[in-house]
C-alpha cells in the first residue's frame, strides 16, 4: 500500500498502513514503544522518537536526550520541528554509550505500494568510480590523506599544505596552492554536473570553509575512486 511504513531494528520490526493521526513510538522501553531500539543501552531514551502519519505522509520527531542522525550527517534534536520522511529507504542512527550506534531502518512505500524485490543471486553492482587525471589524483590524495589513513577526526589538508608536500615530492610539477585549488575545483565541477550533491557553494551555504573539499573527498572514497593504496603516491623514493 502506498504510504505504508516498514521499520527494522536489531530487536525486530513492523509494517503498518498509513492512517491519519497514527503515532509509532521507538526507543529503549519495549513495553512503551512500538519499535524497540537499544534495549540494553541507557544512553537511548525510553521513548527516543516518534513517527506520526498525517494523511499518507510520515513525520519523524526526536523526543530523546540525544539527537537522531539522519542521512548526510543531519542531526535531529528533541527541540527541532518534525521532518517529513521521503518515499523509500531512510536509515536512522541513535548514538549509544561507549561508542555504540543503534540503527533503525525505515522504508516508506511509494505509489506501487511495495518494497524493492529481493535479489540475492543477482550480480553485485560495482560502484561508479570517477575518472581522474594523474595530477587530479595527486591533488585530491594530498588534500584527503588523513581520510585515507582512517583518522577518526579527519579533516582535509589545506591547499597550501597539499601544495607544499607535492612540491617537495615533485619539484618539476610546478605545484602551488592555486594549482591544487584549480584541480580540485575541476573535479568538483565535473562530479556536480553528473548529479553528485553538496559540491557547489549554493548547496552548502556560508560559511563554506572546507565543506566542499570534505564532501568531494567523501564521494571519491565512497565510490572507491580513492583508497588507502593511493597513499603510495605520496611516498618518496629513497
PDB file of N, CA and C in Angstrom, residues 37-126:
ATOM      1  N   UNK A  37      14.470  -0.166  20.260  1.00  0.00           N
ATOM      2  CA  UNK A  37      15.816   0.136  19.784  1.00  0.00           C
ATOM      3  C   UNK A  37      16.716   0.367  20.990  1.00  0.00           C
ATOM      4  N   UNK A  38      17.875  -0.294  21.022  1.00  0.00           N
ATOM      5  CA  UNK A  38      18.840  -0.059  22.097  1.00  0.00           C
ATOM      6  C   UNK A  38      18.320  -0.442  23.470  1.00  0.00           C
ATOM      7  N   UNK A  39      17.697  -1.594  23.561  1.00  0.00           N
ATOM      8  CA  UNK A  39      17.034  -2.011  24.792  1.00  0.00           C
ATOM      9  C   UNK A  39      17.971  -2.074  25.996  1.00  0.00           C
ATOM     10  N   UNK A  40      19.241  -2.376  25.768  1.00  0.00           N
ATOM     11  CA  UNK A  40      20.196  -2.537  26.867  1.00  0.00           C
ATOM     12  C   UNK A  40      21.143  -1.345  27.009  1.00  0.00           C
ATOM     13  N   UNK A  41      20.793  -0.209  26.400  1.00  0.00           N
ATOM     14  CA  UNK A  41      21.693   0.941  26.369  1.00  0.00           C
ATOM     15  C   UNK A  41      21.012   2.137  27.026  1.00  0.00           C
ATOM     16  N   UNK A  42      21.539   2.544  28.187  1.00  0.00           N
ATOM     17  CA  UNK A  42      20.902   3.629  28.942  1.00  0.00           C
ATOM     18  C   UNK A  42      21.091   4.998  28.300  1.00  0.00           C
ATOM     19  N   UNK A  43      21.911   5.108  27.255  1.00  0.00           N
ATOM     20  CA  UNK A  43      22.035   6.371  26.552  1.00  0.00           C
ATOM     21  C   UNK A  43      20.820   6.609  25.636  1.00  0.00           C
ATOM     22  N   UNK A  44      20.117   5.533  25.301  1.00  0.00           N
ATOM     23  CA  UNK A  44      18.915   5.640  24.478  1.00  0.00           C
ATOM     24  C   UNK A  44      17.713   5.901  25.388  1.00  0.00           C
ATOM     25  N   UNK A  45      16.901   6.881  25.042  1.00  0.00           N
ATOM     26  CA  UNK A  45      15.746   7.232  25.871  1.00  0.00           C
ATOM     27  C   UNK A  45      14.664   6.161  25.781  1.00  0.00           C
ATOM     28  N   UNK A  46      13.830   6.118  26.808  1.00  0.00           N
ATOM     29  CA  UNK A  46      12.734   5.141  26.823  1.00  0.00           C
ATOM     30  C   UNK A  46      11.863   5.285  25.586  1.00  0.00           C
ATOM     31  N   UNK A  47      11.467   6.512  25.291  1.00  0.00           N
ATOM     32  CA  UNK A  47      10.822   6.836  24.009  1.00  0.00           C
ATOM     33  C   UNK A  47      11.733   7.854  23.342  1.00  0.00           C
ATOM     34  N   UNK A  48      12.478   7.414  22.349  1.00  0.00           N
ATOM     35  CA  UNK A  48      13.518   8.269  21.758  1.00  0.00           C
ATOM     36  C   UNK A  48      12.993   9.081  20.574  1.00  0.00           C
ATOM     37  N   UNK A  49      11.911   8.622  19.984  1.00  0.00           N
ATOM     38  CA  UNK A  49      11.370   9.351  18.845  1.00  0.00           C
ATOM     39  C   UNK A  49      10.029   8.799  18.432  1.00  0.00           C
ATOM     40  N   UNK A  50       9.364   9.517  17.532  1.00  0.00           N
ATOM     41  CA  UNK A  50       8.043   9.106  17.054  1.00  0.00           C
ATOM     42  C   UNK A  50       7.955   9.272  15.544  1.00  0.00           C
ATOM     43  N   UNK A  51       7.091   8.441  14.946  1.00  0.00           N
ATOM     44  CA  UNK A  51       6.688   8.577  13.552  1.00  0.00           C
ATOM     45  C   UNK A  51       5.191   8.853  13.559  1.00  0.00           C
ATOM     46  N   UNK A  52       4.790   9.989  13.020  1.00  0.00           N
ATOM     47  CA  UNK A  52       3.387  10.380  13.022  1.00  0.00           C
ATOM     48  C   UNK A  52       2.884  10.475  11.591  1.00  0.00           C
ATOM     49  N   UNK A  53       1.734   9.854  11.322  1.00  0.00           N
ATOM     50  CA  UNK A  53       1.146   9.865   9.988  1.00  0.00           C
ATOM     51  C   UNK A  53       0.152  11.021   9.869  1.00  0.00           C
ATOM     52  N   UNK A  54       0.355  11.829   8.852  1.00  0.00           N
ATOM     53  CA  UNK A  54      -0.583  12.897   8.526  1.00  0.00           C
ATOM     54  C   UNK A  54      -0.988  12.710   7.075  1.00  0.00           C
ATOM     55  N   UNK A  55      -2.175  12.216   6.863  1.00  0.00           N
ATOM     56  CA  UNK A  55      -2.578  11.801   5.522  1.00  0.00           C
ATOM     57  C   UNK A  55      -1.810  10.548   5.164  1.00  0.00           C
ATOM     58  N   UNK A  56      -1.026  10.614   4.085  1.00  0.00           N
ATOM     59  CA  UNK A  56      -0.142   9.495   3.726  1.00  0.00           C
ATOM     60  C   UNK A  56       1.323   9.864   3.930  1.00  0.00           C
ATOM     61  N   UNK A  57       1.568  10.978   4.617  1.00  0.00           N
ATOM     62  CA  UNK A  57       2.933  11.442   4.878  1.00  0.00           C
ATOM     63  C   UNK A  57       3.330  11.117   6.311  1.00  0.00           C
ATOM     64  N   UNK A  58       4.518  10.522   6.472  1.00  0.00           N
ATOM     65  CA  UNK A  58       5.036  10.218   7.795  1.00  0.00           C
ATOM     66  C   UNK A  58       6.026  11.306   8.209  1.00  0.00           C
ATOM     67  N   UNK A  59       5.937  11.706   9.484  1.00  0.00           N
ATOM     68  CA  UNK A  59       6.806  12.755  10.024  1.00  0.00           C
ATOM     69  C   UNK A  59       7.606  12.186  11.194  1.00  0.00           C
ATOM     70  N   UNK A  60       8.885  12.481  11.200  1.00  0.00           N
ATOM     71  CA  UNK A  60       9.792  11.992  12.240  1.00  0.00           C
ATOM     72  C   UNK A  60      10.062  13.089  13.249  1.00  0.00           C
ATOM     73  N   UNK A  61      10.009  12.735  14.531  1.00  0.00           N
ATOM     74  CA  UNK A  61      10.304  13.689  15.590  1.00  0.00           C
ATOM     75  C   UNK A  61      11.179  13.010  16.638  1.00  0.00           C
ATOM     76  N   UNK A  62      12.138  13.751  17.167  1.00  0.00           N
ATOM     77  CA  UNK A  62      13.024  13.252  18.208  1.00  0.00           C
ATOM     78  C   UNK A  62      12.521  13.709  19.561  1.00  0.00           C
ATOM     79  N   UNK A  63      12.364  12.773  20.488  1.00  0.00           N
ATOM     80  CA  UNK A  63      11.973  13.108  21.858  1.00  0.00           C
ATOM     81  C   UNK A  63      13.034  12.676  22.858  1.00  0.00           C
ATOM     82  N   UNK A  64      14.147  12.130  22.368  1.00  0.00           N
ATOM     83  CA  UNK A  64      15.202  11.632  23.246  1.00  0.00           C
ATOM     84  C   UNK A  64      16.168  12.716  23.673  1.00  0.00           C
ATOM     85  N   UNK A  65      17.013  12.373  24.624  1.00  0.00           N
ATOM     86  CA  UNK A  65      18.004  13.320  25.135  1.00  0.00           C
ATOM     87  C   UNK A  65      19.153  13.522  24.162  1.00  0.00           C
ATOM     88  N   UNK A  66      19.393  12.549  23.312  1.00  0.00           N
ATOM     89  CA  UNK A  66      20.449  12.687  22.306  1.00  0.00           C
ATOM     90  C   UNK A  66      19.800  12.728  20.927  1.00  0.00           C
ATOM     91  N   UNK A  67      20.433  13.413  19.967  1.00  0.00           N
ATOM     92  CA  UNK A  67      19.806  13.583  18.656  1.00  0.00           C
ATOM     93  C   UNK A  67      19.790  12.299  17.838  1.00  0.00           C
ATOM     94  N   UNK A  68      18.934  12.295  16.844  1.00  0.00           N
ATOM     95  CA  UNK A  68      18.867  11.220  15.857  1.00  0.00           C
ATOM     96  C   UNK A  68      19.653  11.678  14.634  1.00  0.00           C
ATOM     97  N   UNK A  69      20.553  10.823  14.154  1.00  0.00           N
ATOM     98  CA  UNK A  69      21.333  11.189  12.980  1.00  0.00           C
ATOM     99  C   UNK A  69      20.667  10.644  11.720  1.00  0.00           C
ATOM    100  N   UNK A  70      20.374  11.549  10.801  1.00  0.00           N
ATOM    101  CA  UNK A  70      19.760  11.229   9.528  1.00  0.00           C
ATOM    102  C   UNK A  70      20.841  11.124   8.455  1.00  0.00           C
ATOM    103  N   UNK A  71      20.484  10.704   7.230  1.00  0.00           N
ATOM    104  CA  UNK A  71      21.479  10.696   6.152  1.00  0.00           C
ATOM    105  C   UNK A  71      22.129  12.060   5.965  1.00  0.00           C
ATOM    106  N   UNK A  72      23.354  12.038   5.450  1.00  0.00           N
ATOM    107  CA  UNK A  72      24.168  13.240   5.226  1.00  0.00           C
ATOM    108  C   UNK A  72      24.538  13.919   6.542  1.00  0.00           C
ATOM    109  N   UNK A  73      24.573  13.123   7.639  1.00  0.00           N
ATOM    110  CA  UNK A  73      25.009  13.607   8.959  1.00  0.00           C
ATOM    111  C   UNK A  73      24.123  14.714   9.522  1.00  0.00           C
ATOM    112  N   UNK A  74      22.870  14.780   9.095  1.00  0.00           N
ATOM    113  CA  UNK A  74      21.922  15.746   9.652  1.00  0.00           C
ATOM    114  C   UNK A  74      21.467  15.254  11.027  1.00  0.00           C
ATOM    115  N   UNK A  75      21.522  16.130  12.033  1.00  0.00           N
ATOM    116  CA  UNK A  75      21.122  15.774  13.388  1.00  0.00           C
ATOM    117  C   UNK A  75      19.751  16.361  13.702  1.00  0.00           C
ATOM    118  N   UNK A  76      18.850  15.512  14.179  1.00  0.00           N
ATOM    119  CA  UNK A  76      17.507  15.940  14.578  1.00  0.00           C
ATOM    120  C   UNK A  76      17.449  15.926  16.099  1.00  0.00           C
ATOM    121  N   UNK A  77      17.322  17.103  16.717  1.00  0.00           N
ATOM    122  CA  UNK A  77      17.297  17.236  18.169  1.00  0.00           C
ATOM    123  C   UNK A  77      15.858  17.243  18.697  1.00  0.00           C
ATOM    124  N   UNK A  78      15.738  17.113  20.014  1.00  0.00           N
ATOM    125  CA  UNK A  78      14.406  16.993  20.612  1.00  0.00           C
ATOM    126  C   UNK A  78      13.594  18.276  20.499  1.00  0.00           C
ATOM    127  N   UNK A  79      14.256  19.409  20.348  1.00  0.00           N
ATOM    128  CA  UNK A  79      13.526  20.675  20.252  1.00  0.00           C
ATOM    129  C   UNK A  79      13.344  21.135  18.812  1.00  0.00           C
ATOM    130  N   UNK A  80      13.663  20.272  17.844  1.00  0.00           N
ATOM    131  CA  UNK A  80      13.528  20.628  16.433  1.00  0.00           C
ATOM    132  C   UNK A  80      12.127  20.282  15.922  1.00  0.00           C
ATOM    133  N   UNK A  81      11.744  20.937  14.851  1.00  0.00           N
ATOM    134  CA  UNK A  81      10.463  20.634  14.219  1.00  0.00           C
ATOM    135  C   UNK A  81      10.511  19.244  13.588  1.00  0.00           C
ATOM    136  N   UNK A  82       9.384  18.525  13.546  1.00  0.00           N
ATOM    137  CA  UNK A  82       9.356  17.222  12.871  1.00  0.00           C
ATOM    138  C   UNK A  82       9.763  17.365  11.401  1.00  0.00           C
ATOM    139  N   UNK A  83      10.366  16.319  10.863  1.00  0.00           N
ATOM    140  CA  UNK A  83      10.772  16.335   9.457  1.00  0.00           C
ATOM    141  C   UNK A  83      10.022  15.240   8.702  1.00  0.00           C
ATOM    142  N   UNK A  84       9.641  15.517   7.441  1.00  0.00           N
ATOM    143  CA  UNK A  84       8.925  14.501   6.657  1.00  0.00           C
ATOM    144  C   UNK A  84       9.873  13.416   6.173  1.00  0.00           C
ATOM    145  N   UNK A  85       9.378  12.186   6.149  1.00  0.00           N
ATOM    146  CA  UNK A  85      10.173  11.091   5.617  1.00  0.00           C
ATOM    147  C   UNK A  85       9.928  10.972   4.118  1.00  0.00           C
ATOM    148  N   UNK A  86      10.986  10.875   3.335  1.00  0.00           N
ATOM    149  CA  UNK A  86      10.796  10.706   1.886  1.00  0.00           C
ATOM    150  C   UNK A  86      10.354   9.283   1.571  1.00  0.00           C
ATOM    151  N   UNK A  87       9.800   9.112   0.388  1.00  0.00           N
ATOM    152  CA  UNK A  87       9.488   7.768  -0.085  1.00  0.00           C
ATOM    153  C   UNK A  87      10.786   6.987  -0.248  1.00  0.00           C
ATOM    154  N   UNK A  88      10.747   5.710   0.121  1.00  0.00           N
ATOM    155  CA  UNK A  88      11.928   4.876   0.006  1.00  0.00           C
ATOM    156  C   UNK A  88      12.622   4.689   1.345  1.00  0.00           C
ATOM    157  N   UNK A  89      13.912   4.413   1.272  1.00  0.00           N
ATOM    158  CA  UNK A  89      14.694   3.980   2.430  1.00  0.00           C
ATOM    159  C   UNK A  89      15.306   5.155   3.168  1.00  0.00           C
ATOM    160  N   UNK A  90      15.185   5.140   4.500  1.00  0.00           N
ATOM    161  CA  UNK A  90      15.845   6.135   5.345  1.00  0.00           C
ATOM    162  C   UNK A  90      16.432   5.434   6.571  1.00  0.00           C
ATOM    163  N   UNK A  91      17.745   5.458   6.760  1.00  0.00           N
ATOM    164  CA  UNK A  91      18.340   4.897   7.977  1.00  0.00           C
ATOM    165  C   UNK A  91      18.435   5.973   9.064  1.00  0.00           C
ATOM    166  N   UNK A  92      18.111   5.596  10.290  1.00  0.00           N
ATOM    167  CA  UNK A  92      18.270   6.477  11.439  1.00  0.00           C
ATOM    168  C   UNK A  92      19.324   5.864  12.351  1.00  0.00           C
ATOM    169  N   UNK A  93      20.223   6.686  12.866  1.00  0.00           N
ATOM    170  CA  UNK A  93      21.245   6.211  13.783  1.00  0.00           C
ATOM    171  C   UNK A  93      21.103   6.928  15.121  1.00  0.00           C
ATOM    172  N   UNK A  94      21.060   6.126  16.186  1.00  0.00           N
ATOM    173  CA  UNK A  94      20.944   6.648  17.540  1.00  0.00           C
ATOM    174  C   UNK A  94      22.254   6.361  18.256  1.00  0.00           C
ATOM    175  N   UNK A  95      22.945   7.416  18.659  1.00  0.00           N
ATOM    176  CA  UNK A  95      24.226   7.237  19.341  1.00  0.00           C
ATOM    177  C   UNK A  95      24.040   6.716  20.744  1.00  0.00           C
ATOM    178  N   UNK A  96      24.702   5.599  21.057  1.00  0.00           N
ATOM    179  CA  UNK A  96      24.580   4.988  22.374  1.00  0.00           C
ATOM    180  C   UNK A  96      25.824   5.192  23.215  1.00  0.00           C
ATOM    181  N   UNK A  97      25.937   4.422  24.271  1.00  0.00           N
ATOM    182  CA  UNK A  97      27.073   4.530  25.186  1.00  0.00           C
ATOM    183  C   UNK A  97      28.269   3.767  24.648  1.00  0.00           C
ATOM    184  N   UNK A  98      29.464   4.217  25.069  1.00  0.00           N
ATOM    185  CA  UNK A  98      30.723   3.561  24.718  1.00  0.00           C
ATOM    186  C   UNK A  98      30.885   3.377  23.201  1.00  0.00           C
ATOM    187  N   UNK A  99      30.463   4.387  22.445  1.00  0.00           N
ATOM    188  CA  UNK A  99      30.664   4.363  21.010  1.00  0.00           C
ATOM    189  C   UNK A  99      29.684   3.521  20.221  1.00  0.00           C
ATOM    190  N   UNK A 100      28.655   2.989  20.864  1.00  0.00           N
ATOM    191  CA  UNK A 100      27.688   2.159  20.147  1.00  0.00           C
ATOM    192  C   UNK A 100      26.809   3.025  19.239  1.00  0.00           C
ATOM    193  N   UNK A 101      26.373   2.448  18.133  1.00  0.00           N
ATOM    194  CA  UNK A 101      25.452   3.094  17.212  1.00  0.00           C
ATOM    195  C   UNK A 101      24.294   2.136  16.962  1.00  0.00           C
ATOM    196  N   UNK A 102      23.074   2.592  17.246  1.00  0.00           N
ATOM    197  CA  UNK A 102      21.888   1.762  17.052  1.00  0.00           C
ATOM    198  C   UNK A 102      21.187   2.205  15.774  1.00  0.00           C
ATOM    199  N   UNK A 103      20.945   1.247  14.882  1.00  0.00           N
ATOM    200  CA  UNK A 103      20.368   1.532  13.587  1.00  0.00           C
ATOM    201  C   UNK A 103      18.888   1.179  13.559  1.00  0.00           C
ATOM    202  N   UNK A 104      18.082   2.117  13.098  1.00  0.00           N
ATOM    203  CA  UNK A 104      16.666   1.874  12.836  1.00  0.00           C
ATOM    204  C   UNK A 104      16.439   2.175  11.359  1.00  0.00           C
ATOM    205  N   UNK A 105      16.056   1.148  10.595  1.00  0.00           N
ATOM    206  CA  UNK A 105      15.835   1.301   9.165  1.00  0.00           C
ATOM    207  C   UNK A 105      14.351   1.527   8.891  1.00  0.00           C
ATOM    208  N   UNK A 106      14.069   2.521   8.065  1.00  0.00           N
ATOM    209  CA  UNK A 106      12.692   2.844   7.700  1.00  0.00           C
ATOM    210  C   UNK A 106      12.537   2.738   6.192  1.00  0.00           C
ATOM    211  N   UNK A 107      11.362   2.271   5.778  1.00  0.00           N
ATOM    212  CA  UNK A 107      11.065   2.233   4.344  1.00  0.00           C
ATOM    213  C   UNK A 107       9.624   2.653   4.143  1.00  0.00           C
ATOM    214  N   UNK A 108       9.426   3.772   3.435  1.00  0.00           N
ATOM    215  CA  UNK A 108       8.090   4.268   3.121  1.00  0.00           C
ATOM    216  C   UNK A 108       7.749   3.866   1.696  1.00  0.00           C
ATOM    217  N   UNK A 109       6.663   3.105   1.534  1.00  0.00           N
ATOM    218  CA  UNK A 109       6.275   2.602   0.220  1.00  0.00           C
ATOM    219  C   UNK A 109       5.820   3.746  -0.678  1.00  0.00           C
ATOM    220  N   UNK A 110       6.165   3.638  -1.946  1.00  0.00           N
ATOM    221  CA  UNK A 110       5.755   4.633  -2.924  1.00  0.00           C
ATOM    222  C   UNK A 110       4.433   4.280  -3.572  1.00  0.00           C
ATOM    223  N   UNK A 111       4.211   4.805  -4.785  1.00  0.00           N
ATOM    224  CA  UNK A 111       2.927   4.633  -5.457  1.00  0.00           C
ATOM    225  C   UNK A 111       2.617   3.178  -5.765  1.00  0.00           C
ATOM    226  N   UNK A 112       3.652   2.370  -5.996  1.00  0.00           N
ATOM    227  CA  UNK A 112       3.408   0.957  -6.300  1.00  0.00           C
ATOM    228  C   UNK A 112       3.048   0.164  -5.055  1.00  0.00           C
ATOM    229  N   UNK A 113       3.332   0.743  -3.893  1.00  0.00           N
ATOM    230  CA  UNK A 113       2.933   0.097  -2.646  1.00  0.00           C
ATOM    231  C   UNK A 113       3.826  -1.013  -2.175  1.00  0.00           C
ATOM    232  N   UNK A 114       4.956  -1.251  -2.817  1.00  0.00           N
ATOM    233  CA  UNK A 114       5.806  -2.370  -2.423  1.00  0.00           C
ATOM    234  C   UNK A 114       7.251  -1.975  -2.229  1.00  0.00           C
ATOM    235  N   UNK A 115       8.000  -2.877  -1.617  1.00  0.00           N
ATOM    236  CA  UNK A 115       9.436  -2.690  -1.462  1.00  0.00           C
ATOM    237  C   UNK A 115      10.158  -3.249  -2.690  1.00  0.00           C
ATOM    238  N   UNK A 116      11.409  -2.870  -2.879  1.00  0.00           N
ATOM    239  CA  UNK A 116      12.176  -3.473  -3.979  1.00  0.00           C
ATOM    240  C   UNK A 116      12.246  -4.985  -3.809  1.00  0.00           C
ATOM    241  N   UNK A 117      12.230  -5.727  -4.911  1.00  0.00           N
ATOM    242  CA  UNK A 117      12.265  -7.186  -4.801  1.00  0.00           C
ATOM    243  C   UNK A 117      13.584  -7.681  -4.230  1.00  0.00           C
ATOM    244  N   UNK A 118      13.529  -8.813  -3.542  1.00  0.00           N
ATOM    245  CA  UNK A 118      14.734  -9.451  -3.010  1.00  0.00           C
ATOM    246  C   UNK A 118      15.491 -10.095  -4.162  1.00  0.00           C
ATOM    247  N   UNK A 119      16.801  -9.823  -4.252  1.00  0.00           N
ATOM    248  CA  UNK A 119      17.596 -10.309  -5.393  1.00  0.00           C
ATOM    249  C   UNK A 119      18.930 -10.882  -4.908  1.00  0.00           C
ATOM    250  N   UNK A 120      18.885 -11.971  -4.130  1.00  0.00           N
ATOM    251  CA  UNK A 120      20.128 -12.484  -3.524  1.00  0.00           C
ATOM    252  C   UNK A 120      21.119 -13.061  -4.523  1.00  0.00           C
ATOM    253  N   UNK A 121      20.652 -13.534  -5.675  1.00  0.00           N
ATOM    254  CA  UNK A 121      21.551 -14.207  -6.611  1.00  0.00           C
ATOM    255  C   UNK A 121      22.057 -13.291  -7.711  1.00  0.00           C
ATOM    256  N   UNK A 122      21.557 -12.056  -7.776  1.00  0.00           N
ATOM    257  CA  UNK A 122      21.983 -11.147  -8.831  1.00  0.00           C
ATOM    258  C   UNK A 122      23.423 -10.696  -8.611  1.00  0.00           C
ATOM    259  N   UNK A 123      24.065 -10.295  -9.686  1.00  0.00           N
ATOM    260  CA  UNK A 123      25.448  -9.829  -9.605  1.00  0.00           C
ATOM    261  C   UNK A 123      25.506  -8.505  -8.844  1.00  0.00           C
ATOM    262  N   UNK A 124      26.492  -8.372  -7.989  1.00  0.00           N
ATOM    263  CA  UNK A 124      26.657  -7.156  -7.203  1.00  0.00           C
ATOM    264  C   UNK A 124      27.027  -5.982  -8.111  1.00  0.00           C
ATOM    265  N   UNK A 125      26.329  -4.863  -7.931  1.00  0.00           N
ATOM    266  CA  UNK A 125      26.635  -3.680  -8.724  1.00  0.00           C
ATOM    267  C   UNK A 125      27.963  -3.070  -8.281  1.00  0.00           C
ATOM    268  N   UNK A 126      28.754  -2.675  -9.245  1.00  0.00           N
ATOM    269  CA  UNK A 126      30.015  -2.021  -8.936  1.00  0.00           C
ATOM    270  C   UNK A 126      29.767  -0.540  -8.675  1.00  0.00           C
TER     271      UNK A 126
END
